[in-house]
Amino acid sequence: MIITCPNCQTRYKLASDTLSAVGRQVQCAACSELWYATPSFPKPATPRPDPEPSDDELIFRADDDTLFSTADEEMLDAAFLRVQQLEPSQEPQPQNDEPNSPVRQTQTPRPPADSAVNRARIEALARRRNGMLAAHPIARFRRMFRITIVALMIASVVAAFTLRTEIVAAIPQLDGLYRLVGLGTNVVGLDFTEIKTLRTTQDGNPAIIVSAKISNITNRITYVPSVLVSLLDHDGSIVYEWSVTPATRNILPGDTLAIDAQLIGPPDGVTNIRLSFVDGQNGSSVSR
């Protein structure tokens, strides 16, 4: 290693380990000049271009992301920022209706002639950027994820509507929720039709005779449970009730079964009669 005195230009040859990496203070033996000598390192060689680029380098050069230059990105960002700064300050100038008013009306400076060209170029760059972002694999994955979530939600709603009877049969607590939204469920698969009531007397005692038909609304043979007859007052409270066992316990699809029930000496205040199945949630009511 060679160092040179800055005063008398005397040169000294030193070992490579004489000076540390940060240098040290030395004194010239010829002129007694003191200076801080630092080690000098050779300049790095200029890198040569790769004559045969690798496959990764070729893919990187052909990447769509390189279509945008740094200048285009900076111009686009600056244009958006300039538009945001100019929009709030564009206020209408006050106009003077008096022809001889000494107030001089200021004219809004016209935009430069090439503003339309710049605006079109900015919009084109924005469209290209949005197109590249939309074509990115992550963006496609997000779109597919959102579409899948929406499809699952629609399928769940359709299944909850069409399979509500099976759902309530598996989870009876959901019957109240379906009734709350106006969707009745018939777990038993039977329904009451042609309900009739008759007040009469038998052996001088008042009696109520109730007749109805039970229809099978399913496409399979259905078991017929016992029928509960409830006598209700004007407020809908139960005054008296009893059960009736049908003569036939199985009914074919689409078939009907007639039942009759009578009560001798009914209590006073009966205004309505309700029929329901003892083992099910289905029921029907009729007014006198």
PDB file of N, CA and C in Angstrom, residues 17-80:
ATOM      1  N   ASP A  17      -1.458  -4.271   6.345  1.00  0.00           N
ATOM      2  CA  ASP A  17      -2.104  -4.301   7.651  1.00  0.00           C
ATOM      3  C   ASP A  17      -1.657  -3.165   8.557  1.00  0.00           C
ATOM      4  N   THR A  18      -0.869  -2.184   8.015  1.00  0.00           N
ATOM      5  CA  THR A  18      -0.409  -1.075   8.845  1.00  0.00           C
ATOM      6  C   THR A  18      -1.570  -0.151   9.206  1.00  0.00           C
ATOM      7  N   LEU A  19      -2.402   0.163   8.224  1.00  0.00           N
ATOM      8  CA  LEU A  19      -3.577   1.013   8.451  1.00  0.00           C
ATOM      9  C   LEU A  19      -4.805   0.126   8.671  1.00  0.00           C
ATOM     10  N   SER A  20      -5.608   0.535   9.627  1.00  0.00           N
ATOM     11  CA  SER A  20      -6.865  -0.188   9.848  1.00  0.00           C
ATOM     12  C   SER A  20      -7.868   0.156   8.762  1.00  0.00           C
ATOM     13  N   ALA A  21      -9.046  -0.431   8.860  1.00  0.00           N
ATOM     14  CA  ALA A  21     -10.071  -0.182   7.832  1.00  0.00           C
ATOM     15  C   ALA A  21     -10.553   1.251   7.851  1.00  0.00           C
ATOM     16  N   VAL A  22     -10.482   1.919   9.035  1.00  0.00           N
ATOM     17  CA  VAL A  22     -10.930   3.313   9.132  1.00  0.00           C
ATOM     18  C   VAL A  22      -9.791   4.307   9.007  1.00  0.00           C
ATOM     19  N   GLY A  23      -8.516   3.834   8.923  1.00  0.00           N
ATOM     20  CA  GLY A  23      -7.364   4.733   8.778  1.00  0.00           C
ATOM     21  C   GLY A  23      -6.762   5.146  10.117  1.00  0.00           C
ATOM     22  N   ARG A  24      -5.668   5.916  10.061  1.00  0.00           N
ATOM     23  CA  ARG A  24      -5.004   6.400  11.274  1.00  0.00           C
ATOM     24  C   ARG A  24      -4.206   7.656  10.942  1.00  0.00           C
ATOM     25  N   GLN A  25      -3.777   8.396  11.977  1.00  0.00           N
ATOM     26  CA  GLN A  25      -2.991   9.622  11.786  1.00  0.00           C
ATOM     27  C   GLN A  25      -1.502   9.252  11.644  1.00  0.00           C
ATOM     28  N   VAL A  26      -0.858   9.848  10.613  1.00  0.00           N
ATOM     29  CA  VAL A  26       0.569   9.595  10.336  1.00  0.00           C
ATOM     30  C   VAL A  26       1.295  10.931  10.198  1.00  0.00           C
ATOM     31  N   GLN A  27       2.657  10.895  10.241  1.00  0.00           N
ATOM     32  CA  GLN A  27       3.499  12.097  10.122  1.00  0.00           C
ATOM     33  C   GLN A  27       4.572  11.859   9.075  1.00  0.00           C
ATOM     34  N   CYS A  28       4.770  12.843   8.224  1.00  0.00           N
ATOM     35  CA  CYS A  28       5.764  12.743   7.155  1.00  0.00           C
ATOM     36  C   CYS A  28       7.168  12.879   7.762  1.00  0.00           C
ATOM     37  N   ALA A  29       8.061  11.995   7.395  1.00  0.00           N
ATOM     38  CA  ALA A  29       9.441  12.046   7.903  1.00  0.00           C
ATOM     39  C   ALA A  29      10.257  13.152   7.253  1.00  0.00           C
ATOM     40  N   ALA A  30       9.794  13.647   6.102  1.00  0.00           N
ATOM     41  CA  ALA A  30      10.561  14.675   5.388  1.00  0.00           C
ATOM     42  C   ALA A  30      10.196  16.072   5.859  1.00  0.00           C
ATOM     43  N   CYS A  31       8.883  16.362   5.965  1.00  0.00           N
ATOM     44  CA  CYS A  31       8.448  17.719   6.313  1.00  0.00           C
ATOM     45  C   CYS A  31       7.677  17.792   7.615  1.00  0.00           C
ATOM     46  N   SER A  32       7.562  16.696   8.323  1.00  0.00           N
ATOM     47  CA  SER A  32       6.841  16.630   9.613  1.00  0.00           C
ATOM     48  C   SER A  32       5.366  17.013   9.498  1.00  0.00           C
ATOM     49  N   GLU A  33       4.778  16.844   8.334  1.00  0.00           N
ATOM     50  CA  GLU A  33       3.344  17.129   8.135  1.00  0.00           C
ATOM     51  C   GLU A  33       2.512  15.986   8.732  1.00  0.00           C
ATOM     52  N   LEU A  34       1.458  16.349   9.457  1.00  0.00           N
ATOM     53  CA  LEU A  34       0.548  15.382  10.036  1.00  0.00           C
ATOM     54  C   LEU A  34      -0.724  15.329   9.183  1.00  0.00           C
ATOM     55  N   TRP A  35      -1.162  14.152   8.886  1.00  0.00           N
ATOM     56  CA  TRP A  35      -2.442  13.988   8.179  1.00  0.00           C
ATOM     57  C   TRP A  35      -3.030  12.618   8.509  1.00  0.00           C
ATOM     58  N   TYR A  36      -4.305  12.487   8.191  1.00  0.00           N
ATOM     59  CA  TYR A  36      -5.050  11.259   8.499  1.00  0.00           C
ATOM     60  C   TYR A  36      -5.100  10.424   7.224  1.00  0.00           C
ATOM     61  N   ALA A  37      -4.365   9.327   7.252  1.00  0.00           N
ATOM     62  CA  ALA A  37      -4.272   8.460   6.081  1.00  0.00           C
ATOM     63  C   ALA A  37      -5.305   7.358   6.173  1.00  0.00           C
ATOM     64  N   THR A  38      -5.988   7.101   5.096  1.00  0.00           N
ATOM     65  CA  THR A  38      -6.981   6.017   5.014  1.00  0.00           C
ATOM     66  C   THR A  38      -6.581   5.068   3.902  1.00  0.00           C
ATOM     67  N   PRO A  39      -6.916   3.805   4.056  1.00  0.00           N
ATOM     68  CA  PRO A  39      -6.557   2.842   2.999  1.00  0.00           C
ATOM     69  C   PRO A  39      -7.401   3.068   1.752  1.00  0.00           C
ATOM     70  N   SER A  40      -6.780   2.880   0.633  1.00  0.00           N
ATOM     71  CA  SER A  40      -7.470   3.022  -0.650  1.00  0.00           C
ATOM     72  C   SER A  40      -7.684   1.656  -1.246  1.00  0.00           C
ATOM     73  N   PHE A  41      -8.875   1.454  -1.788  1.00  0.00           N
ATOM     74  CA  PHE A  41      -9.257   0.171  -2.377  1.00  0.00           C
ATOM     75  C   PHE A  41      -9.471   0.360  -3.877  1.00  0.00           C
ATOM     76  N   PRO A  42      -9.161  -0.650  -4.636  1.00  0.00           N
ATOM     77  CA  PRO A  42      -9.340  -0.508  -6.096  1.00  0.00           C
ATOM     78  C   PRO A  42     -10.817  -0.395  -6.455  1.00  0.00           C
ATOM     79  N   LYS A  43     -11.095   0.361  -7.500  1.00  0.00           N
ATOM     80  CA  LYS A  43     -12.466   0.546  -7.951  1.00  0.00           C
ATOM     81  C   LYS A  43     -13.008  -0.755  -8.528  1.00  0.00           C
ATOM     82  N   PRO A  44     -14.319  -1.009  -8.274  1.00  0.00           N
ATOM     83  CA  PRO A  44     -14.891  -2.251  -8.817  1.00  0.00           C
ATOM     84  C   PRO A  44     -14.955  -2.220 -10.335  1.00  0.00           C
ATOM     85  N   ALA A  45     -14.726  -3.366 -10.894  1.00  0.00           N
ATOM     86  CA  ALA A  45     -14.755  -3.463 -12.351  1.00  0.00           C
ATOM     87  C   ALA A  45     -16.171  -3.260 -12.874  1.00  0.00           C
ATOM     88  N   THR A  46     -16.286  -2.670 -14.035  1.00  0.00           N
ATOM     89  CA  THR A  46     -17.595  -2.429 -14.646  1.00  0.00           C
ATOM     90  C   THR A  46     -18.229  -3.749 -15.052  1.00  0.00           C
ATOM     91  N   PRO A  47     -19.467  -4.024 -14.576  1.00  0.00           N
ATOM     92  CA  PRO A  47     -20.090  -5.315 -14.941  1.00  0.00           C
ATOM     93  C   PRO A  47     -20.378  -5.386 -16.427  1.00  0.00           C
ATOM     94  N   ARG A  48     -20.103  -6.525 -16.964  1.00  0.00           N
ATOM     95  CA  ARG A  48     -20.351  -6.747 -18.382  1.00  0.00           C
ATOM     96  C   ARG A  48     -21.759  -7.302 -18.595  1.00  0.00           C
ATOM     97  N   PRO A  49     -22.395  -6.960 -19.698  1.00  0.00           N
ATOM     98  CA  PRO A  49     -23.739  -7.502 -19.967  1.00  0.00           C
ATOM     99  C   PRO A  49     -23.693  -9.006 -20.165  1.00  0.00           C
ATOM    100  N   ASP A  50     -24.766  -9.643 -19.733  1.00  0.00           N
ATOM    101  CA  ASP A  50     -24.862 -11.090 -19.844  1.00  0.00           C
ATOM    102  C   ASP A  50     -25.155 -11.452 -21.292  1.00  0.00           C
ATOM    103  N   PRO A  51     -24.219 -12.127 -21.970  1.00  0.00           N
ATOM    104  CA  PRO A  51     -24.475 -12.434 -23.387  1.00  0.00           C
ATOM    105  C   PRO A  51     -25.580 -13.466 -23.572  1.00  0.00           C
ATOM    106  N   GLU A  52     -25.771 -14.345 -22.595  1.00  0.00           N
ATOM    107  CA  GLU A  52     -26.795 -15.390 -22.689  1.00  0.00           C
ATOM    108  C   GLU A  52     -27.674 -15.339 -21.442  1.00  0.00           C
ATOM    109  N   PRO A  53     -28.750 -14.542 -21.451  1.00  0.00           N
ATOM    110  CA  PRO A  53     -29.611 -14.451 -20.258  1.00  0.00           C
ATOM    111  C   PRO A  53     -30.303 -15.783 -19.986  1.00  0.00           C
ATOM    112  N   SER A  54     -30.569 -16.022 -18.722  1.00  0.00           N
ATOM    113  CA  SER A  54     -31.229 -17.255 -18.306  1.00  0.00           C
ATOM    114  C   SER A  54     -32.723 -17.203 -18.625  1.00  0.00           C
ATOM    115  N   ASP A  55     -33.396 -18.345 -18.408  1.00  0.00           N
ATOM    116  CA  ASP A  55     -34.847 -18.403 -18.668  1.00  0.00           C
ATOM    117  C   ASP A  55     -35.614 -17.478 -17.734  1.00  0.00           C
ATOM    118  N   ASP A  56     -35.194 -17.376 -16.465  1.00  0.00           N
ATOM    119  CA  ASP A  56     -35.865 -16.481 -15.525  1.00  0.00           C
ATOM    120  C   ASP A  56     -35.748 -15.031 -15.959  1.00  0.00           C
ATOM    121  N   GLU A  57     -34.561 -14.661 -16.492  1.00  0.00           N
ATOM    122  CA  GLU A  57     -34.375 -13.283 -16.962  1.00  0.00           C
ATOM    123  C   GLU A  57     -35.273 -12.996 -18.156  1.00  0.00           C
ATOM    124  N   LEU A  58     -35.412 -13.955 -19.073  1.00  0.00           N
ATOM    125  CA  LEU A  58     -36.277 -13.746 -20.237  1.00  0.00           C
ATOM    126  C   LEU A  58     -37.738 -13.626 -19.821  1.00  0.00           C
ATOM    127  N   ILE A  59     -38.163 -14.428 -18.844  1.00  0.00           N
ATOM    128  CA  ILE A  59     -39.550 -14.343 -18.366  1.00  0.00           C
ATOM    129  C   ILE A  59     -39.796 -13.000 -17.699  1.00  0.00           C
ATOM    130  N   PHE A  60     -38.809 -12.525 -16.913  1.00  0.00           N
ATOM    131  CA  PHE A  60     -38.970 -11.226 -16.256  1.00  0.00           C
ATOM    132  C   PHE A  60     -39.074 -10.096 -17.283  1.00  0.00           C
ATOM    133  N   ARG A  61     -38.270 -10.192 -18.358  1.00  0.00           N
ATOM    134  CA  ARG A  61     -38.343  -9.140 -19.381  1.00  0.00           C
ATOM    135  C   ARG A  61     -39.672  -9.154 -20.122  1.00  0.00           C
ATOM    136  N   ALA A  62     -40.250 -10.334 -20.281  1.00  0.00           N
ATOM    137  CA  ALA A  62     -41.528 -10.441 -21.004  1.00  0.00           C
ATOM    138  C   ALA A  62     -42.731 -10.273 -20.107  1.00  0.00           C
ATOM    139  N   ASP A  63     -42.526 -10.002 -18.820  1.00  0.00           N
ATOM    140  CA  ASP A  63     -43.634  -9.854 -17.880  1.00  0.00           C
ATOM    141  C   ASP A  63     -44.464  -8.629 -18.240  1.00  0.00           C
ATOM    142  N   ASP A  64     -45.806  -8.756 -18.062  1.00  0.00           N
ATOM    143  CA  ASP A  64     -46.690  -7.628 -18.384  1.00  0.00           C
ATOM    144  C   ASP A  64     -46.447  -6.429 -17.489  1.00  0.00           C
ATOM    145  N   ASP A  65     -45.891  -6.682 -16.258  1.00  0.00           N
ATOM    146  CA  ASP A  65     -45.682  -5.558 -15.348  1.00  0.00           C
ATOM    147  C   ASP A  65     -44.666  -4.568 -15.890  1.00  0.00           C
ATOM    148  N   THR A  66     -43.777  -4.993 -16.811  1.00  0.00           N
ATOM    149  CA  THR A  66     -42.769  -4.084 -17.356  1.00  0.00           C
ATOM    150  C   THR A  66     -43.335  -3.184 -18.444  1.00  0.00           C
ATOM    151  N   LEU A  67     -44.608  -3.345 -18.791  1.00  0.00           N
ATOM    152  CA  LEU A  67     -45.198  -2.457 -19.792  1.00  0.00           C
ATOM    153  C   LEU A  67     -45.286  -1.029 -19.293  1.00  0.00           C
ATOM    154  N   PHE A  68     -45.351  -0.816 -17.969  1.00  0.00           N
ATOM    155  CA  PHE A  68     -45.423   0.517 -17.389  1.00  0.00           C
ATOM    156  C   PHE A  68     -44.016   0.972 -17.055  1.00  0.00           C
ATOM    157  N   SER A  69     -43.633   2.109 -17.578  1.00  0.00           N
ATOM    158  CA  SER A  69     -42.348   2.688 -17.215  1.00  0.00           C
ATOM    159  C   SER A  69     -42.509   3.529 -15.948  1.00  0.00           C
ATOM    160  N   THR A  70     -41.375   3.865 -15.348  1.00  0.00           N
ATOM    161  CA  THR A  70     -41.413   4.686 -14.137  1.00  0.00           C
ATOM    162  C   THR A  70     -41.986   6.070 -14.441  1.00  0.00           C
ATOM    163  N   ALA A  71     -41.661   6.591 -15.606  1.00  0.00           N
ATOM    164  CA  ALA A  71     -42.181   7.916 -15.983  1.00  0.00           C
ATOM    165  C   ALA A  71     -43.695   7.902 -16.126  1.00  0.00           C
ATOM    166  N   ASP A  72     -44.238   6.812 -16.726  1.00  0.00           N
ATOM    167  CA  ASP A  72     -45.702   6.718 -16.860  1.00  0.00           C
ATOM    168  C   ASP A  72     -46.377   6.649 -15.500  1.00  0.00           C
ATOM    169  N   GLU A  73     -45.812   5.870 -14.577  1.00  0.00           N
ATOM    170  CA  GLU A  73     -46.395   5.759 -13.237  1.00  0.00           C
ATOM    171  C   GLU A  73     -46.370   7.108 -12.522  1.00  0.00           C
ATOM    172  N   GLU A  74     -45.243   7.823 -12.609  1.00  0.00           N
ATOM    173  CA  GLU A  74     -45.144   9.112 -11.936  1.00  0.00           C
ATOM    174  C   GLU A  74     -46.098  10.131 -12.548  1.00  0.00           C
ATOM    175  N   MET A  75     -46.243  10.111 -13.888  1.00  0.00           N
ATOM    176  CA  MET A  75     -47.150  11.057 -14.536  1.00  0.00           C
ATOM    177  C   MET A  75     -48.596  10.764 -14.150  1.00  0.00           C
ATOM    178  N   LEU A  76     -48.966   9.476 -14.069  1.00  0.00           N
ATOM    179  CA  LEU A  76     -50.322   9.116 -13.694  1.00  0.00           C
ATOM    180  C   LEU A  76     -50.638   9.539 -12.275  1.00  0.00           C
ATOM    181  N   ASP A  77     -49.727   9.272 -11.342  1.00  0.00           N
ATOM    182  CA  ASP A  77     -49.955   9.667  -9.952  1.00  0.00           C
ATOM    183  C   ASP A  77     -50.021  11.182  -9.811  1.00  0.00           C
ATOM    184  N   ALA A  78     -49.137  11.902 -10.520  1.00  0.00           N
ATOM    185  CA  ALA A  78     -49.152  13.361 -10.437  1.00  0.00           C
ATOM    186  C   ALA A  78     -50.430  13.943 -11.019  1.00  0.00           C
ATOM    187  N   ALA A  79     -50.943  13.318 -12.095  1.00  0.00           N
ATOM    188  CA  ALA A  79     -52.180  13.825 -12.703  1.00  0.00           C
ATOM    189  C   ALA A  79     -53.360  13.628 -11.769  1.00  0.00           C
ATOM    190  N   PHE A  80     -53.454  12.463 -11.131  1.00  0.00           N
ATOM    191  CA  PHE A  80     -54.544  12.233 -10.175  1.00  0.00           C
ATOM    192  C   PHE A  80     -54.464  13.210  -9.004  1.00  0.00           C
TER     193      PHE A  80
END
